[in-house]
mmCIF file of C-alpha atoms in Angstrom:
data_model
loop_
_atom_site.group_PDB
_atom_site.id
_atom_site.type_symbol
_atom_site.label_atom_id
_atom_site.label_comp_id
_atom_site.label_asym_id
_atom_site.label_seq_id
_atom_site.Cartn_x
_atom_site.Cartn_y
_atom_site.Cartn_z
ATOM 1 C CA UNK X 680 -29.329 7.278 -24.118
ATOM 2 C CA UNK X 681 -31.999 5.386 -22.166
ATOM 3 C CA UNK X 682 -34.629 7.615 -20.112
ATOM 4 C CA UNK X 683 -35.096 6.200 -16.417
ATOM 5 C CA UNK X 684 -37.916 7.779 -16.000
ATOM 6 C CA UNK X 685 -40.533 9.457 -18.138
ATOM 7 C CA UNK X 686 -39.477 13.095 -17.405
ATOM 8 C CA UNK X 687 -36.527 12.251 -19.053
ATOM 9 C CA UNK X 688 -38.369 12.236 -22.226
ATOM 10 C CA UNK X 689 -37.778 15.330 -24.369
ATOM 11 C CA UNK X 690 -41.391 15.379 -25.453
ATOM 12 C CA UNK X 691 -43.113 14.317 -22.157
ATOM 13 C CA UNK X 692 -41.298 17.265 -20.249
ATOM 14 C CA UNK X 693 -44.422 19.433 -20.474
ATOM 15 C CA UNK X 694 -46.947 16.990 -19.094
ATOM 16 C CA UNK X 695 -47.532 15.936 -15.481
ATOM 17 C CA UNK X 696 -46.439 12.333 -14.149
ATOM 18 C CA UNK X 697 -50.076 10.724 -14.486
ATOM 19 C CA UNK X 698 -50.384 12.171 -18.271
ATOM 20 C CA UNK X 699 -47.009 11.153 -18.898
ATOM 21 C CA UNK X 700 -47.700 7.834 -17.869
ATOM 22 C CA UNK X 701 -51.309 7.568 -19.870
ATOM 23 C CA UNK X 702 -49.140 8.588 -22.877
ATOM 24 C CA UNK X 703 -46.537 5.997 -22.430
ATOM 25 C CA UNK X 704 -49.898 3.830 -21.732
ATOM 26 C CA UNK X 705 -51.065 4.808 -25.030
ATOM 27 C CA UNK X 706 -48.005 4.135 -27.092
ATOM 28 C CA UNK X 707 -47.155 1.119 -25.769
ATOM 29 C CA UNK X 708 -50.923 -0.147 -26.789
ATOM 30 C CA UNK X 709 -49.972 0.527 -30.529
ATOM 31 C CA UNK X 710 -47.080 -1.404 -30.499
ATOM 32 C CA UNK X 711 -47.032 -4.326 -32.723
ATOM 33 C CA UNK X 712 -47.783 -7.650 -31.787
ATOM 34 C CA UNK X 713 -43.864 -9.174 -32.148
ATOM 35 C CA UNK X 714 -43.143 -5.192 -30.322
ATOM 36 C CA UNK X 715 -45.397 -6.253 -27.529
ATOM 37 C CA UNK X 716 -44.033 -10.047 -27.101
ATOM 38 C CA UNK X 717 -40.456 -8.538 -27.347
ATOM 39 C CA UNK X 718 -41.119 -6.127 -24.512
ATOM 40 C CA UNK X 719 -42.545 -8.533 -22.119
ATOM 41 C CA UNK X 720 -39.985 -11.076 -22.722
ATOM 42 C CA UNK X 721 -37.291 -8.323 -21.835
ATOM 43 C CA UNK X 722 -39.138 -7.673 -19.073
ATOM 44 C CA UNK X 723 -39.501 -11.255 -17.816
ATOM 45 C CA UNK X 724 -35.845 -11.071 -18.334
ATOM 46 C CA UNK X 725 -35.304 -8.714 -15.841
ATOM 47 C CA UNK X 726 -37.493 -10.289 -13.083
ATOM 48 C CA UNK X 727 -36.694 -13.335 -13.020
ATOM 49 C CA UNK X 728 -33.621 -12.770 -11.204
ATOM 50 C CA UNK X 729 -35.344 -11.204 -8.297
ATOM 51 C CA UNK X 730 -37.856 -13.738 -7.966
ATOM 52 C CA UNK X 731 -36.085 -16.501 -8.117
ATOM 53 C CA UNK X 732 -33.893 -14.706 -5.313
ATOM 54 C CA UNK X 733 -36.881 -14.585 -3.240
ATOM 55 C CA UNK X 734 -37.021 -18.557 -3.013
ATOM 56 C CA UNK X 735 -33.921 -18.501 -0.429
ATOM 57 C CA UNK X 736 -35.746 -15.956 1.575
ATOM 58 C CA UNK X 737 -37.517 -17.835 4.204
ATOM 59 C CA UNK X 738 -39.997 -16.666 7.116
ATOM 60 C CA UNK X 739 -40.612 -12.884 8.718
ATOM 61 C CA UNK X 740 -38.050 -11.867 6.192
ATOM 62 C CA UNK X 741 -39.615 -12.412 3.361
ATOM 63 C CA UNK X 742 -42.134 -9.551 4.126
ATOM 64 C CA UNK X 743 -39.593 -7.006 3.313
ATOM 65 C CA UNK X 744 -38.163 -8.479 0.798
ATOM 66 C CA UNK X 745 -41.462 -9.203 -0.784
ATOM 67 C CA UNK X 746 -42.204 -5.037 -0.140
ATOM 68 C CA UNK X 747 -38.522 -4.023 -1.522
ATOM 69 C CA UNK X 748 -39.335 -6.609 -5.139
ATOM 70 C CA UNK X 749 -42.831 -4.843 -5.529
ATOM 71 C CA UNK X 750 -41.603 -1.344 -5.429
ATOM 72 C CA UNK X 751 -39.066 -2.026 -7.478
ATOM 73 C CA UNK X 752 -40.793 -3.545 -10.420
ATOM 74 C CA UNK X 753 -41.915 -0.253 -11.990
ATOM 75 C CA UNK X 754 -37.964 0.575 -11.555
ATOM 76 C CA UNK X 755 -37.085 -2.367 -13.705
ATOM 77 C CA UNK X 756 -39.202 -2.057 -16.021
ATOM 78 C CA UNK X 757 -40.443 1.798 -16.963
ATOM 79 C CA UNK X 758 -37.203 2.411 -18.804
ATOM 80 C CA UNK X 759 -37.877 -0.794 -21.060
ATOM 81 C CA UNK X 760 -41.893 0.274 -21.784
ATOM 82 C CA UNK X 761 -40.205 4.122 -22.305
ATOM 83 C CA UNK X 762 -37.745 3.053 -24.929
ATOM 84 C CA UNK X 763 -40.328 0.559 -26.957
ATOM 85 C CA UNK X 764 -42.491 3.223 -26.656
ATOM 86 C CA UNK X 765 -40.700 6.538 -28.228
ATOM 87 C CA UNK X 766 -41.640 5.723 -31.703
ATOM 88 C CA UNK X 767 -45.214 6.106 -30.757
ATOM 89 C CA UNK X 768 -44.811 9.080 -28.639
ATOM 90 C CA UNK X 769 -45.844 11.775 -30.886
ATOM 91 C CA UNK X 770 -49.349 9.739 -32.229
ATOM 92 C CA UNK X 771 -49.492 8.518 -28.617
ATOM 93 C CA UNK X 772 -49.973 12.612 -27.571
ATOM 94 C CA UNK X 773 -52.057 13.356 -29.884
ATOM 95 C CA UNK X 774 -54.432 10.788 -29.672
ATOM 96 C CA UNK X 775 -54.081 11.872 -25.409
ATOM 97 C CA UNK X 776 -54.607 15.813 -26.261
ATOM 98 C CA UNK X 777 -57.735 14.276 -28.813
ATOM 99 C CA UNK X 778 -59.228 12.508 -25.905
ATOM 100 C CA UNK X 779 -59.403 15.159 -23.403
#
């Protein structure tokens, strides 16, 4: 099953939201290079739908629209990062818990 959101993730339960996110942070740094390419294709992917929505929008109503896209970027593409990332989880905490 794909985790939404990082406090879906069995091993992140015990951390709060910023450390969960430096973790993911951390993992998704020590990704391979063909890892890294693959996840920012997927997430191009996913975008490119919504912005190429936004070139019917036209005038005031863009602004909205604009604000509604932005917010949901981390939406579209946390789940993605999450899944490329749980390989790397475990060295990803302890290199966190080393660090602080």
């Amino acid at each position: 099953m794909m985790a939404l959101f990082s406090s879906q993730v069995t091993q992140l339960k015990s951390f709060k939201i910023r450390q969960r996110q430096q973790i993911i942070a951390i993992a998704v740094s020590m990704l391979t290079p063909m890892q890294k390419i693959s996840l920012r294709i997927i997430k191009l992917v996913l975008l490119i739908p919504v912005f190429l929505s936004l070139a019917y929008i036209e005038g005031w109503l863009l602004l909205p629209v604009l604000l509604v896209a932005g917010l949901s970027y981390p939406l579209l593409t946390t789940p993605v990062e999450i899944q490329f990332s749980k390989h790397y989880l475990s060295k990803a905490i302890k290199q966190f818990e080393q660090g602080e």
